Short mmCIF file of C-alpha atoms and ligand atoms in Angstrom, two decimals:
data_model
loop_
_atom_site.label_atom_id
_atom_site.label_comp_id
_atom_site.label_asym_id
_atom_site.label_seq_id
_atom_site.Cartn_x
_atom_site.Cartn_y
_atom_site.Cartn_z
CA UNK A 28 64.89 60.07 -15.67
CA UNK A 29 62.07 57.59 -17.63
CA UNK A 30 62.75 59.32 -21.75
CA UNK A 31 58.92 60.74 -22.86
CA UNK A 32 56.58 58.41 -25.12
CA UNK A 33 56.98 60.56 -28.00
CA UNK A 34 60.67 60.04 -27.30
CA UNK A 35 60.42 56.52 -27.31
CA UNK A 36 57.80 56.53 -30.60
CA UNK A 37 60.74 57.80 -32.81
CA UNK A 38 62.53 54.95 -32.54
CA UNK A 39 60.47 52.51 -33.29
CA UNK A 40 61.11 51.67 -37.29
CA UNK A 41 58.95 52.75 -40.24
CA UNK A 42 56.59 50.30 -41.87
CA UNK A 43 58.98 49.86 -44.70
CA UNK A 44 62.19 49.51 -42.38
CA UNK A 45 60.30 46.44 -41.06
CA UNK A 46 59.40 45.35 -44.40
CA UNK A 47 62.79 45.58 -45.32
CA UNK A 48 63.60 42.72 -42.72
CA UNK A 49 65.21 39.71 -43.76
CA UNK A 50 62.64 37.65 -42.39
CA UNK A 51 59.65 39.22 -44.23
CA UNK A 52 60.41 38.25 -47.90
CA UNK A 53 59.71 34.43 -47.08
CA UNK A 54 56.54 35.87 -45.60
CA UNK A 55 55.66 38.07 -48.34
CA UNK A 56 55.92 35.22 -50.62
CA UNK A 57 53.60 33.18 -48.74
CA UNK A 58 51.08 35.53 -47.65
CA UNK A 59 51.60 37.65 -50.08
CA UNK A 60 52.95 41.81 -50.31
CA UNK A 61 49.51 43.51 -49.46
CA UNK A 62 48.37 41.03 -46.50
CA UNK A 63 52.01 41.22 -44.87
CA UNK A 64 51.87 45.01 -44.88
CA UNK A 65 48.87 45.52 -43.27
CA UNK A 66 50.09 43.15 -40.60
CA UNK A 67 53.40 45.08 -39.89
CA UNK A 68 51.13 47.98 -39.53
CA UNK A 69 48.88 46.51 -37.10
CA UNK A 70 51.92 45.55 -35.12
CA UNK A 71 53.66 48.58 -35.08
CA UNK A 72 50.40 50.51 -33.93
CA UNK A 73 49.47 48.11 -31.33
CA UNK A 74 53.13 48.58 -30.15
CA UNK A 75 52.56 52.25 -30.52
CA UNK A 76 49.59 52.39 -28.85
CA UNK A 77 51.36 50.22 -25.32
CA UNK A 78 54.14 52.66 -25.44
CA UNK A 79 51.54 55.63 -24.97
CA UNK A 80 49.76 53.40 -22.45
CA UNK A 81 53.21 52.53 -20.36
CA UNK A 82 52.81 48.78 -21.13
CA UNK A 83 56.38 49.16 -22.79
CA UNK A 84 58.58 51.41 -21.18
CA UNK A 85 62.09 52.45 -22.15
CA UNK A 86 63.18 49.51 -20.65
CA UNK A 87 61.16 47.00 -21.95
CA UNK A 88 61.15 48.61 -25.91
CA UNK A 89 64.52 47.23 -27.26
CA UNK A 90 62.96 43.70 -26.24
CA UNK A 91 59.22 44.51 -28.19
CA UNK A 92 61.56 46.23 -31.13
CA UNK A 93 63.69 42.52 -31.53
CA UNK A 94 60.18 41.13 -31.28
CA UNK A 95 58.34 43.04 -33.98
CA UNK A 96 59.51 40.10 -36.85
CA UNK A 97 57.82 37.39 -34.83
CA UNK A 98 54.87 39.43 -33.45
CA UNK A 99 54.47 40.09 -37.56
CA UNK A 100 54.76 36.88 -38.45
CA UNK A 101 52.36 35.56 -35.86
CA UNK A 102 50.01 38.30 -37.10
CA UNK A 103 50.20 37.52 -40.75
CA UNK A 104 49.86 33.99 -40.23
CA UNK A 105 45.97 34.65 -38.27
CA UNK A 106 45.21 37.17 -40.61
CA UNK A 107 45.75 34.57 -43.95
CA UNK A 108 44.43 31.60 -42.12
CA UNK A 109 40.79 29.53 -43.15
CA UNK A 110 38.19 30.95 -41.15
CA UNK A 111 36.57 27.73 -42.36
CA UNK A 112 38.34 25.21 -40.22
CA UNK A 113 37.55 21.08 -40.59
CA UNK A 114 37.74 19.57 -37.14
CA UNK A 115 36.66 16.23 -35.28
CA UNK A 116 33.28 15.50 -34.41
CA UNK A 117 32.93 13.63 -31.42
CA UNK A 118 29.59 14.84 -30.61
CA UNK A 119 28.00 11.62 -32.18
CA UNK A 120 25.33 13.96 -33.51
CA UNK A 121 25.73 12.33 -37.48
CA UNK A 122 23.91 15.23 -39.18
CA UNK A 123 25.02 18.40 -37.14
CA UNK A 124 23.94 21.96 -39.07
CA UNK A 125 26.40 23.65 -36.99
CA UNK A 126 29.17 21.26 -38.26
CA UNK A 127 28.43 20.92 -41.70
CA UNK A 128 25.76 18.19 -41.59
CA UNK A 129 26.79 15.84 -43.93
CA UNK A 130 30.48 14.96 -44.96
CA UNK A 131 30.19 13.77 -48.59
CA UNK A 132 31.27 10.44 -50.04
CA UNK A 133 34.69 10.14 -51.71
CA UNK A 134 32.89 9.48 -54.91
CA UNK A 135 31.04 12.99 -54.58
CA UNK A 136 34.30 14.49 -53.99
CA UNK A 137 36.10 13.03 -56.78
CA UNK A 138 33.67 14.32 -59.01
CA UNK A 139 33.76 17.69 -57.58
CA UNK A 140 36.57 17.84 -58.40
CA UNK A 141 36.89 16.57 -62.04
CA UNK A 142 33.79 18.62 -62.99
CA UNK A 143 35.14 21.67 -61.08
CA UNK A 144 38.38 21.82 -62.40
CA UNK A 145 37.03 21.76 -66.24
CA UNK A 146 34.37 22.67 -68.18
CA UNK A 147 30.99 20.23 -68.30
CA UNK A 148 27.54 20.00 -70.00
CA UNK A 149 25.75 21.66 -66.87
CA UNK A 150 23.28 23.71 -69.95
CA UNK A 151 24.20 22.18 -72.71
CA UNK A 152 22.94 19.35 -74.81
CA UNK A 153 25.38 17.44 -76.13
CA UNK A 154 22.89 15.44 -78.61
CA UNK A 155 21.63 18.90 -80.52
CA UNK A 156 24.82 20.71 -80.04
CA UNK A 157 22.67 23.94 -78.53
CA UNK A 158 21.73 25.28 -74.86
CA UNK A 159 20.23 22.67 -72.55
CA UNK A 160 18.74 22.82 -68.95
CA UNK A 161 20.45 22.04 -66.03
CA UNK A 162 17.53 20.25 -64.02
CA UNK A 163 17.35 17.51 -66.57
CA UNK A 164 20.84 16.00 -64.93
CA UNK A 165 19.15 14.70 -62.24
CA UNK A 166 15.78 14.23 -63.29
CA UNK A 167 16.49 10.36 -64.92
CA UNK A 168 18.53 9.55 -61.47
CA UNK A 169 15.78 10.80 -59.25
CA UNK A 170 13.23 8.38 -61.08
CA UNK A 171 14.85 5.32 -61.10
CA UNK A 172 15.58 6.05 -58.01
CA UNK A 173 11.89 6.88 -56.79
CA UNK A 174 10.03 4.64 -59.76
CA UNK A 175 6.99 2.49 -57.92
CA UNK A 176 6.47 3.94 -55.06
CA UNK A 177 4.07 7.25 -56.01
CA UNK A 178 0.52 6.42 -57.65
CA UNK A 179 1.90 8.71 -60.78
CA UNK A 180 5.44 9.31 -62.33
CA UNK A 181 7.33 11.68 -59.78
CA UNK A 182 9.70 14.46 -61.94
CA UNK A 183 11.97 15.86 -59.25
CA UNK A 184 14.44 19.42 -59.61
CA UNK A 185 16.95 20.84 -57.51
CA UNK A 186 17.09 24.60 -55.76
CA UNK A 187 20.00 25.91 -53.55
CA UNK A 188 18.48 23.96 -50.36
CA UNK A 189 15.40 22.74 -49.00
CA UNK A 190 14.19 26.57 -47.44
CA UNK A 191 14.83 27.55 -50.91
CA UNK A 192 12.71 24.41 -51.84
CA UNK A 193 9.60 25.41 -49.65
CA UNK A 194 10.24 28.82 -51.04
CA UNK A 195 9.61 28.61 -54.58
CA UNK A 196 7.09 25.59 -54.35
CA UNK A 197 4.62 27.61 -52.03
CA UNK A 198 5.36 30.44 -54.16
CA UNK A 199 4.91 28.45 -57.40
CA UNK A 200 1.33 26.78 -56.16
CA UNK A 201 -0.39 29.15 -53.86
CA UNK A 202 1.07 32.52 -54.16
CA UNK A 203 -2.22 34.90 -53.26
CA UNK A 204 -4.35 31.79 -52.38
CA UNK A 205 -4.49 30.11 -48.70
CA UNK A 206 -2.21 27.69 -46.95
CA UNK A 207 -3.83 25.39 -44.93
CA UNK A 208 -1.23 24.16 -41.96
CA UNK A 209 -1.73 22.71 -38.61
CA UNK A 210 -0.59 24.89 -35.59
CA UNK A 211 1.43 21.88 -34.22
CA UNK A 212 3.57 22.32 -37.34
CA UNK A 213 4.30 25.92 -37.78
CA UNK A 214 8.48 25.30 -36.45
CA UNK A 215 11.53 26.97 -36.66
CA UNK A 216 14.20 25.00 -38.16
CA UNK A 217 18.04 25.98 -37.24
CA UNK A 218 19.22 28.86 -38.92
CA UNK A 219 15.92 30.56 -38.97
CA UNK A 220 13.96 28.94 -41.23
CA UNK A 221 10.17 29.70 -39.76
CA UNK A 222 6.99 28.19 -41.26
CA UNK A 223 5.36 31.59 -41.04
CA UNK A 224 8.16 33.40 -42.21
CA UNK A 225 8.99 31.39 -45.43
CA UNK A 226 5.14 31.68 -45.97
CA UNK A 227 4.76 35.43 -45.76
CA UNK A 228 7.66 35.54 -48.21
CA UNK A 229 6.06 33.23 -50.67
CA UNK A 230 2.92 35.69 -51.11
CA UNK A 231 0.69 32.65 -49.50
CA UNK A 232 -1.67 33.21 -46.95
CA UNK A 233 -1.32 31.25 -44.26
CA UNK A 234 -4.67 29.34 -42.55
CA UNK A 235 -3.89 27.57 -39.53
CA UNK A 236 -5.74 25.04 -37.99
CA UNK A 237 -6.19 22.62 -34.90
CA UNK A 238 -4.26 23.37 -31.64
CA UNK A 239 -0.60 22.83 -30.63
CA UNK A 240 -1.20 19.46 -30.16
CA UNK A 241 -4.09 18.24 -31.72
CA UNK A 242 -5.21 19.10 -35.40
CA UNK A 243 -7.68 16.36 -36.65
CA UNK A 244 -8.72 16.13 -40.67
CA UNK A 245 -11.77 18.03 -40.34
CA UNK A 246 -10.24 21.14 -38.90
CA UNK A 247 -8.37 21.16 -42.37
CA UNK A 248 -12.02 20.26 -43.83
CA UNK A 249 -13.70 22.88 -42.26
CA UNK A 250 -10.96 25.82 -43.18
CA UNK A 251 -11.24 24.93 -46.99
CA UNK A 252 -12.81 28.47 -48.98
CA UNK A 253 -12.87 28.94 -52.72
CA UNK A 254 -9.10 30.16 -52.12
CA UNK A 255 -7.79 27.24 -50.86
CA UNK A 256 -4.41 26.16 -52.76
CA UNK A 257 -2.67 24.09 -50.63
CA UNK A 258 -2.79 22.05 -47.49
CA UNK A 259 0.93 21.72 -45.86
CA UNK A 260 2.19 18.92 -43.82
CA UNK A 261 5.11 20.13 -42.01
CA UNK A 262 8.31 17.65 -40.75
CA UNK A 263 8.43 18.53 -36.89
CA UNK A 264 12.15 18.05 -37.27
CA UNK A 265 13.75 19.07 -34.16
CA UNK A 266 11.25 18.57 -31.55
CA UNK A 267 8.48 16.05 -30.71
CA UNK A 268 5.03 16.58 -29.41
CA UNK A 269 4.09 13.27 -26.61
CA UNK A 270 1.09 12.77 -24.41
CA UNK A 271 -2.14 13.98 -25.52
CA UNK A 272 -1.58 14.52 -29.34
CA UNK A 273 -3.27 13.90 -32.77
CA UNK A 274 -2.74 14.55 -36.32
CA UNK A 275 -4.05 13.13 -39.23
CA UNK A 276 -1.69 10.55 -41.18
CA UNK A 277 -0.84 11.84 -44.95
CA UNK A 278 -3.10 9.21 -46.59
CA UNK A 279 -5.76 11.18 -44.91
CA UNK A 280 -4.68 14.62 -46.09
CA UNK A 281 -4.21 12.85 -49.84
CA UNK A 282 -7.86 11.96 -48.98
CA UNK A 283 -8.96 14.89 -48.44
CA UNK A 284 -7.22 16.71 -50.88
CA UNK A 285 -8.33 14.40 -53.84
CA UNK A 286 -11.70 14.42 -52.75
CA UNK A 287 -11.79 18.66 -52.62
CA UNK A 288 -9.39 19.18 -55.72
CA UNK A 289 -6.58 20.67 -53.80
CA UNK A 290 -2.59 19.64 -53.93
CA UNK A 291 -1.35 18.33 -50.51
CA UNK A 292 2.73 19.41 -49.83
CA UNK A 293 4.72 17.99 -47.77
CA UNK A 294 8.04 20.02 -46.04
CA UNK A 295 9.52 16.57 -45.04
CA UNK A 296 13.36 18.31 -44.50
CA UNK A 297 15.62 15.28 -43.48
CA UNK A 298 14.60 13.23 -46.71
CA UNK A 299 15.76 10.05 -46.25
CA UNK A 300 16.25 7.63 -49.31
CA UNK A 301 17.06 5.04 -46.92
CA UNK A 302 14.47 2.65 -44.51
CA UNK A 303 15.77 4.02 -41.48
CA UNK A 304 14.59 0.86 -39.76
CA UNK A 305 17.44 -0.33 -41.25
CA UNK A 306 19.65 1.61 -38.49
CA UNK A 307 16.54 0.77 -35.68
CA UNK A 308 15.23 4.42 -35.65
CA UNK A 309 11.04 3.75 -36.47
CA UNK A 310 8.78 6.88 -37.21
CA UNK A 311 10.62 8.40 -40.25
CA UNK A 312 9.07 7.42 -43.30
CA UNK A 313 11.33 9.29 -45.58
CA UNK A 314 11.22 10.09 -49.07
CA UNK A 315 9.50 6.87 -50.69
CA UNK A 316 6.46 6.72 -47.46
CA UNK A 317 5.26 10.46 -48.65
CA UNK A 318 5.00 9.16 -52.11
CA UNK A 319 3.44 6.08 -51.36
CA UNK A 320 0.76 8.16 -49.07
CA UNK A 321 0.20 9.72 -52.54
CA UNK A 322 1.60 13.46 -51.62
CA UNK A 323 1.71 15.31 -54.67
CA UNK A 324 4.87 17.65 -53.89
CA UNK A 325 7.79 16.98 -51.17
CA UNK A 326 10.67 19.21 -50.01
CA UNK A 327 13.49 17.83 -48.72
CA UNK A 328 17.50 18.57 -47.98
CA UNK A 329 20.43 17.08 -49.90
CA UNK A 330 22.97 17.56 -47.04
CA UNK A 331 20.77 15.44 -43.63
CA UNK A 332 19.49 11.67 -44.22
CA UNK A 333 20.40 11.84 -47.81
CA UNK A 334 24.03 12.07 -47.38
CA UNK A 335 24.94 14.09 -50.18
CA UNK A 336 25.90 18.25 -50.40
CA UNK A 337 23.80 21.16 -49.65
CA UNK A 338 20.53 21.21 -51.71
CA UNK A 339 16.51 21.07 -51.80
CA UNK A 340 15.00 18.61 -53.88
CA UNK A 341 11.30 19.45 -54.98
CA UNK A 342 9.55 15.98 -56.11
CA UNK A 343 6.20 15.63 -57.34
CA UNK A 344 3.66 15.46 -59.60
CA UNK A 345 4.96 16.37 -62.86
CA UNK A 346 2.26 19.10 -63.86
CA UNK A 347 3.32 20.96 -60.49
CA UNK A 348 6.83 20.85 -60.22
CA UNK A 349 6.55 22.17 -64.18
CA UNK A 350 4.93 25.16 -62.39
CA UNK A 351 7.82 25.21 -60.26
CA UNK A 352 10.63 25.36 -62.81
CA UNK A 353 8.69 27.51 -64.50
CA UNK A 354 8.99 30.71 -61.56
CA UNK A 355 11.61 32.82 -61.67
CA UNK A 356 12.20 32.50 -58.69
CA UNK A 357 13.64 29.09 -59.68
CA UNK A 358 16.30 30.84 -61.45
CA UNK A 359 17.33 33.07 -58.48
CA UNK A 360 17.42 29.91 -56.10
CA UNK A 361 19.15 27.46 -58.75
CA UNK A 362 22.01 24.88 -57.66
CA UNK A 363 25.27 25.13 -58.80
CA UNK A 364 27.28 22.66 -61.17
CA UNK A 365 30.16 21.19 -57.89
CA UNK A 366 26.33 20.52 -56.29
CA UNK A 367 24.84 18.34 -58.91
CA UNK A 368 28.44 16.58 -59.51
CA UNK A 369 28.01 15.98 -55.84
CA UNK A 370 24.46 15.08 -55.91
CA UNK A 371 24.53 12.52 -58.89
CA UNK A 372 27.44 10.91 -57.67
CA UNK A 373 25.46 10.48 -53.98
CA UNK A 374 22.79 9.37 -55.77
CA UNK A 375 24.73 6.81 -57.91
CA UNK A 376 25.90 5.31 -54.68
CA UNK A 377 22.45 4.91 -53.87
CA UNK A 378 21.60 2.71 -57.21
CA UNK A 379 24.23 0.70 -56.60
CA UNK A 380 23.21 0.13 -53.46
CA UNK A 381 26.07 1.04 -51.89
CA UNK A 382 24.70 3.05 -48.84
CA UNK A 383 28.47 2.20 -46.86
CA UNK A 384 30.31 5.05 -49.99
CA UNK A 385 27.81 7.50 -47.91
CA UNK A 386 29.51 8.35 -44.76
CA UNK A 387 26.50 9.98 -42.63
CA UNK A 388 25.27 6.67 -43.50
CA UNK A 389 28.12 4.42 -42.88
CA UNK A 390 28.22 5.97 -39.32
CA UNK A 391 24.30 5.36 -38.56
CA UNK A 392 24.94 1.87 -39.25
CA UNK A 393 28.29 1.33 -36.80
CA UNK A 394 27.22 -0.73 -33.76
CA UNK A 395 27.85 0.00 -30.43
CA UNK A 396 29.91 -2.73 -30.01
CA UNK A 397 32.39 -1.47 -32.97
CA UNK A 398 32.20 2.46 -31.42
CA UNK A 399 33.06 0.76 -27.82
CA UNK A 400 36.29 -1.55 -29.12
CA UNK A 401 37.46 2.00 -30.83
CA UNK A 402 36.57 3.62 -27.84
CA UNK A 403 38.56 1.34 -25.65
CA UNK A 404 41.72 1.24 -27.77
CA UNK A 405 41.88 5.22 -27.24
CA UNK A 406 41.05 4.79 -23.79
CA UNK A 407 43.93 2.59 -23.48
CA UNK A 408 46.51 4.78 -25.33
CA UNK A 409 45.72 8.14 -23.06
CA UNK A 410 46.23 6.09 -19.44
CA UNK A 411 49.81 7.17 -20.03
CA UNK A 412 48.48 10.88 -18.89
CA UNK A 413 48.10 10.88 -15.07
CA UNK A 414 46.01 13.83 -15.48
CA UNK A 415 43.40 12.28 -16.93
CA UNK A 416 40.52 9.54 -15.98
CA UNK A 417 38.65 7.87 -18.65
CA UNK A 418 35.85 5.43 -18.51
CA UNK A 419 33.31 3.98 -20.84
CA UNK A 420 30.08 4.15 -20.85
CA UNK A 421 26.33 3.33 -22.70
CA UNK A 422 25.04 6.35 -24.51
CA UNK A 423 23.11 7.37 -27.62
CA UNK A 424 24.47 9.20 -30.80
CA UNK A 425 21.74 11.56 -32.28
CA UNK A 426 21.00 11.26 -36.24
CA UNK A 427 19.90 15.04 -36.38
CA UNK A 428 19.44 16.90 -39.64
CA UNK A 429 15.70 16.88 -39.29
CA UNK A 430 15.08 13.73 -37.20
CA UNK A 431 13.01 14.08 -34.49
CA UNK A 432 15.04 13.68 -30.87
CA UNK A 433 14.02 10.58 -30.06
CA UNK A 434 15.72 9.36 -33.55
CA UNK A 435 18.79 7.88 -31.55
CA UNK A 436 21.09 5.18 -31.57
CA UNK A 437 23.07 3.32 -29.09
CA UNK A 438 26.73 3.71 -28.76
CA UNK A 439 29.63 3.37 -26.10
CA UNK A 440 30.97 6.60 -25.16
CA UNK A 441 34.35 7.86 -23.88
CA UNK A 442 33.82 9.78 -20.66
CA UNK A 443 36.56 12.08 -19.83
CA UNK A 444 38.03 13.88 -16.88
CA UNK A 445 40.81 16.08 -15.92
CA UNK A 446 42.46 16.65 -13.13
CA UNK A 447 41.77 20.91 -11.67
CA UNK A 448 39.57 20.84 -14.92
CA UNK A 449 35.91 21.54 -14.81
CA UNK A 450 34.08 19.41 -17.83
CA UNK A 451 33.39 22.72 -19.76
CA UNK A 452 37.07 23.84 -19.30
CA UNK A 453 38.06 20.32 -20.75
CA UNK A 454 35.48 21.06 -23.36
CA UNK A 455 37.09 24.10 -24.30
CA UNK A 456 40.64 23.31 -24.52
CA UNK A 457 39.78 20.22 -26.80
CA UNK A 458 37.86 23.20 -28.70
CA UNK A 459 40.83 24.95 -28.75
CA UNK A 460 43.02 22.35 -30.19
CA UNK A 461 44.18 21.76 -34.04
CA UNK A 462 42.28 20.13 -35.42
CA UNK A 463 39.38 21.79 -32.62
CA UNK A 464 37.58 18.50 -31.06
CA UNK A 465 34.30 18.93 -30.68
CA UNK A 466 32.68 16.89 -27.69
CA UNK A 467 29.36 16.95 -25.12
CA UNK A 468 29.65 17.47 -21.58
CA UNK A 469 27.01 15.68 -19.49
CA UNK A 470 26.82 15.46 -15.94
CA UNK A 471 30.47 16.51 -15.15
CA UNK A 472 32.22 14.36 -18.07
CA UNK A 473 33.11 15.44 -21.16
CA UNK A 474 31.63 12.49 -23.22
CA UNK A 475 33.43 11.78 -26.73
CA UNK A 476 31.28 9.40 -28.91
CA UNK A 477 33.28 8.14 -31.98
CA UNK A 478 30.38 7.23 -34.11
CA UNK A 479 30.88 10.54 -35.79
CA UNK A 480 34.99 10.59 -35.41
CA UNK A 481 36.06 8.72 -39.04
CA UNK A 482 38.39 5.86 -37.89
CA UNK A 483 41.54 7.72 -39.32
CA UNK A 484 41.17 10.52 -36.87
CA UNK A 485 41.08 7.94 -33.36
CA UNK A 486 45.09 8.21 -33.29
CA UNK A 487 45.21 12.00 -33.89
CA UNK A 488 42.34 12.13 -30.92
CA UNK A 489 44.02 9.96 -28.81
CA UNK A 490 47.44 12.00 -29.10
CA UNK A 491 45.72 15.14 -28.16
CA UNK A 492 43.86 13.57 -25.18
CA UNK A 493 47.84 12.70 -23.99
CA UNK A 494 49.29 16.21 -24.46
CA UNK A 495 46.11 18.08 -22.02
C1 PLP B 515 15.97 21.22 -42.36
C2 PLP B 515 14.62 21.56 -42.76
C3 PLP B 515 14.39 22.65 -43.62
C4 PLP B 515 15.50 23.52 -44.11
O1 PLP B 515 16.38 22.81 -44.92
P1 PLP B 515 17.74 23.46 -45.47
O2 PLP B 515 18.25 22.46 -46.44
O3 PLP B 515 18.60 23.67 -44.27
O4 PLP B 515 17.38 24.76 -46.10
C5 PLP B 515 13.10 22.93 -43.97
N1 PLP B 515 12.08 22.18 -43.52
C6 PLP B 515 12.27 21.12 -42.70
C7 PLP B 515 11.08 20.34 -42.23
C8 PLP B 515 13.54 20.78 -42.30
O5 PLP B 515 13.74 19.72 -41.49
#
C-alpha cells in the first residue's frame, strides 16, 4: 500500500533541521545566514510541492531527503552568483552595447581603483581649501586635447552618457523654441534612445524637414520662424541611407546658421578622437571634423570610438555649454567620480599618444593577418576533437558603437562545426559555457572572429572548443 503525501510530508526535516547540517555552516559562511535560509526553504518546498505532485514517491524520498544538502548548496550557489557575468567576445563587433561596448584600458582601471578606494578632490579645490566643481577635471584635458581644430576655444563637460548629453543640451538651448532636424535623421539608437522622444522630453519642438532620404539646406532655410533655436545634425549611427540620397555637409549648416543667428548641434554619438582612416574605415569624421566644420555644440559617448567608460561629453562653444552647466538638469544627469578617474586616464593615453593602452582601439588596429595566425593556432589545438570541423575563412569585424555598417574591417575568421549540431545549437552551448562565448552564426557555421577575443583568452577558447 503507496503511504499518503501528507504521510510522506512529515518526514521531510524542518528548515532548521537542515540548517543544522554539517554541511551548511561552510555555506553559511560564504553566502552568508539569510541567503542560505531562504535557499533551504526553496528546496524543501520545491521538494514538497513533487511529493504532492507524485514526482517523489515513497520510494524515491529517502534518495531526494540525502539529496536536500547538495540540492541546497546548488541553490545557494545560483542564488549568490553575479548576474553581471564577463565573458569572451568573439563576435568581432569591437564596440558591442549589448556587451559592454568598450573594455577600458588598464590605466583607467588602475585609477578606478586608487580613486575609488579613497577619498579625492572630485568638488574640492585644493588651491583655496573650499568647495570646487567637478566639471573643471576634465575641462584642461579636453582642450589640449581638442586645441586648433574649432574656429573658437571649445570648453567641454561631462553628463552620465551621451542620451543624457542630447538631453540637457536641447533642453539647455531650445527648450520652448523649435528644433530644426532632417527626417533622414530622426533614429533610434539601441536601448531606446529616439530623436523624437529625447526631444519631446527636452521641452523642444521638433521641425522636421526634407524627406527620408533627401533633406537639402534650403528645406532647413525655408523652416526657420522667429522661434527657431536650433538646427540638429543627427549621427545615423546604426544604419546607412545608399542610392538616391542628399544632405547638406555641416559646413553648410554652420553656413547657414551663422548667416541666420542660430546655434547648429551636432548628436555625433560614436565620437571618435582618433582619424579612423587610420584603421581604413573613411566617412567618420569624428570629434575634431565637427569642430573644424565650425559646429558650435557636439554630443558624443565616452564608452564607443573613444575607448574610455560610460559617459556623454557636451563640447562647444563656451557661452553655450555655460548654459548647459548651468540647468539643473545638469545636476540630475552628472557623472560620477570612478567615471572621470576613468575618463582622464583614457584621455591621458590619448596625449601621449598612446592609442595601443586603449583596447577598443588596439583591436581596430590588429590586421587580418595577426587575427588569422591566432586563428590558426586555435584551429590547430581543437583538431584533437573528432567532433568538430574547423576552417578559416575572410570576413569582416564590425567597429559598432555608432559607426555606420559599412564601418568594417577585414579579418580571418574561425568557422566552426559540430558534428549532430545545428550552428545555433553550437551557438548556444558556447553561450552556455563559463566564461559564456559569444560568437555569429552565418550560413550554417558558427564563425568566431578573435579581433575582439584579448590574446590571453585564445587558450581558454581553444580548451572549451575541445571539451563540446
Ligand atoms: C550611441 C548614440 C547615442 C546614445 O549614446 P549613449 O552614450 O548610449 O547614451 C545618442 N546619439 C547617437 C547619434 C548615438 O550614436
Amino acid at each position: 500500500m503507496n503511504t499518503a503525501p501528507h504521510e510522506l510530508l512529515r518526514q521531510l526535516p524542518s528548515v532548521d533541521e537542515v540548517l543544522r547540517l554539517p554541511e551548511m555552516l561552510h555555506l553559511a559562511e560564504t553566502a552568508g545566514q539569510s541567503a542560505l535560509t531562504r535557499s533551504v526553504r526553496e528546496v524543501l518546498q520545491t521538494l514538497r510541492a513533487e511529493i504532492g505532485n507524485g514526482t517523489v514517491s515513497e520510494k524515491t524520498l529517502p534518495a531526494a531527503m540525502d539529496g536536500i544538502a547538495e540540492a541546497v548548496r546548488q541553490h545557494v550557489l545560483r542564488a549568490t552568483d553575479h548576474s553581471l557575468r564577463t565573458l569572451i567576445n568573439a563576435t568581432g563587433v569591437v564596440l558591442h552595447t549589448n556587451l559592454g561596448r568598450a573594455p577600458l584600458s588598464q590605466n583607467a582601471v588602475q585609477r578606478i581603483a586608487e580613486v575609488a578606494t579613497g577619498y579625492c578632490n572630485l568638488e574640492f579645490d585644493l588651491e583655496q581649501g573650499k568647495r570646487g566643481k567637478r566639471d573643471i577635471h576634465l575641462q584642461k584635458l579636453f582642450s589640449t586635447l581638442l586645441e586648433g581644430f574649432a574656429p573658437y576655444d571649445p570648453k567641454t563637460v561631462v553628463v552620465n552618457n551621451c542620451a543624457a548629453a542630447v538631453l540637457v543640451s536641447l533642453n539647455s538651448l531650445a527648450e520652448g523654441g523649435e528644433v530644426i532636424v532632417s527626417r533622414g535623421e530622426l533614429v533610434e539608437i539601441g536601448g531606446s534612445f529616439r530623436v523624437p522622444d529625447v526631444m519631446a522630453k527636452s521641452q523642444a519642438i521638433l521641425r522636421e524637414v526634407g524627406t527620408t532620404n533627401r533633406t537639402r539646406i534650403f528645406d532647413y532655410e525655408n523652416a526657420i520662424t522667429g522661434n527657431t533655436k536650433l538646427l540638429l545634425r543627427v549621427h545615423r549611427s546604426n544604419f546607412a541611407i545608399v542610392g538616391f540620397t542628399e544632405q547638406p555637409t555641416l559646413q553648410e549648416l554652420v553656413e547657414l546658421g551663422q548667416r541666420r543667428g542660430i546655434p547648429v548641434m551636432e548628436d555625433l554619438g560614436n565620437g571618435a578622437l582618433l582619424d579612423l582612416r587610420s584603421v581604413g574605415v573613411e566617412g567618420e569624421g569624428g570629434v575634431t571634423e565637427s569642430l573644424r566644420a565650425g559646429v558650435d555644440l557636439i554630443t558624443y559617448s565616452g564608452d564607443k570610438l573613444l575607448g574610455g567608460p560610460q559617459a556623454g561629453m557636451i563640447t562647444g562653444r563656451p557661452e553655450l555649454v555655460t548654459k548647459v552647466r548651468h540647468n539643473p538638469l545638469f545636476r540630475a544627469l552628472r557623472a560620477d567620480k570612478l567615471t572621470y578617474a576613468a575618463l582622464e586616464a583614457t584621455l591621458l593615453d590619448y596625449l601621449r599618444g598612446d592609442h595601443a593602452a586603449i583596447p577598443a582601439i588596439h583591436m581596430m588596429k590588429l590586421s587580418a593577418e595577426e587575427i588569422g595566425a591566432r586563428a590558426e593556432q586555435v584551429m590547430n589545438a581543437v583538431t584533437k576533437n573528432p567532433r568538430l570541423k574547423s576552417q578559416l575563412i575572410d570576413g569582416e569585424s564590425v567597429i559598432g558603437g555608432g559607426t555606420t555598417p559599412q564601418a568594417v574591417i577585414p579579418t580571418r575568421l574561425l568557422a566552426l562545426t559540430v558534428k549532430d549540431l545545428s550552428a545555433f545549437e553550437l551557438q548556444r552551448a558556447l553561450r552556455k559555457l563559463e566564461p559564456a562565448i559569444i560568437a555569429r552564426v552565418d550560413e550554417g557555421r558558427v564563425l568566431l572572429d578573435l579581433r575582439t577575443v584579448f590574446p590571453a583568452q585564445d587558450a581558454q577558447l581553444a580548451a572549451a572548443l575541445l571539451l563540446l
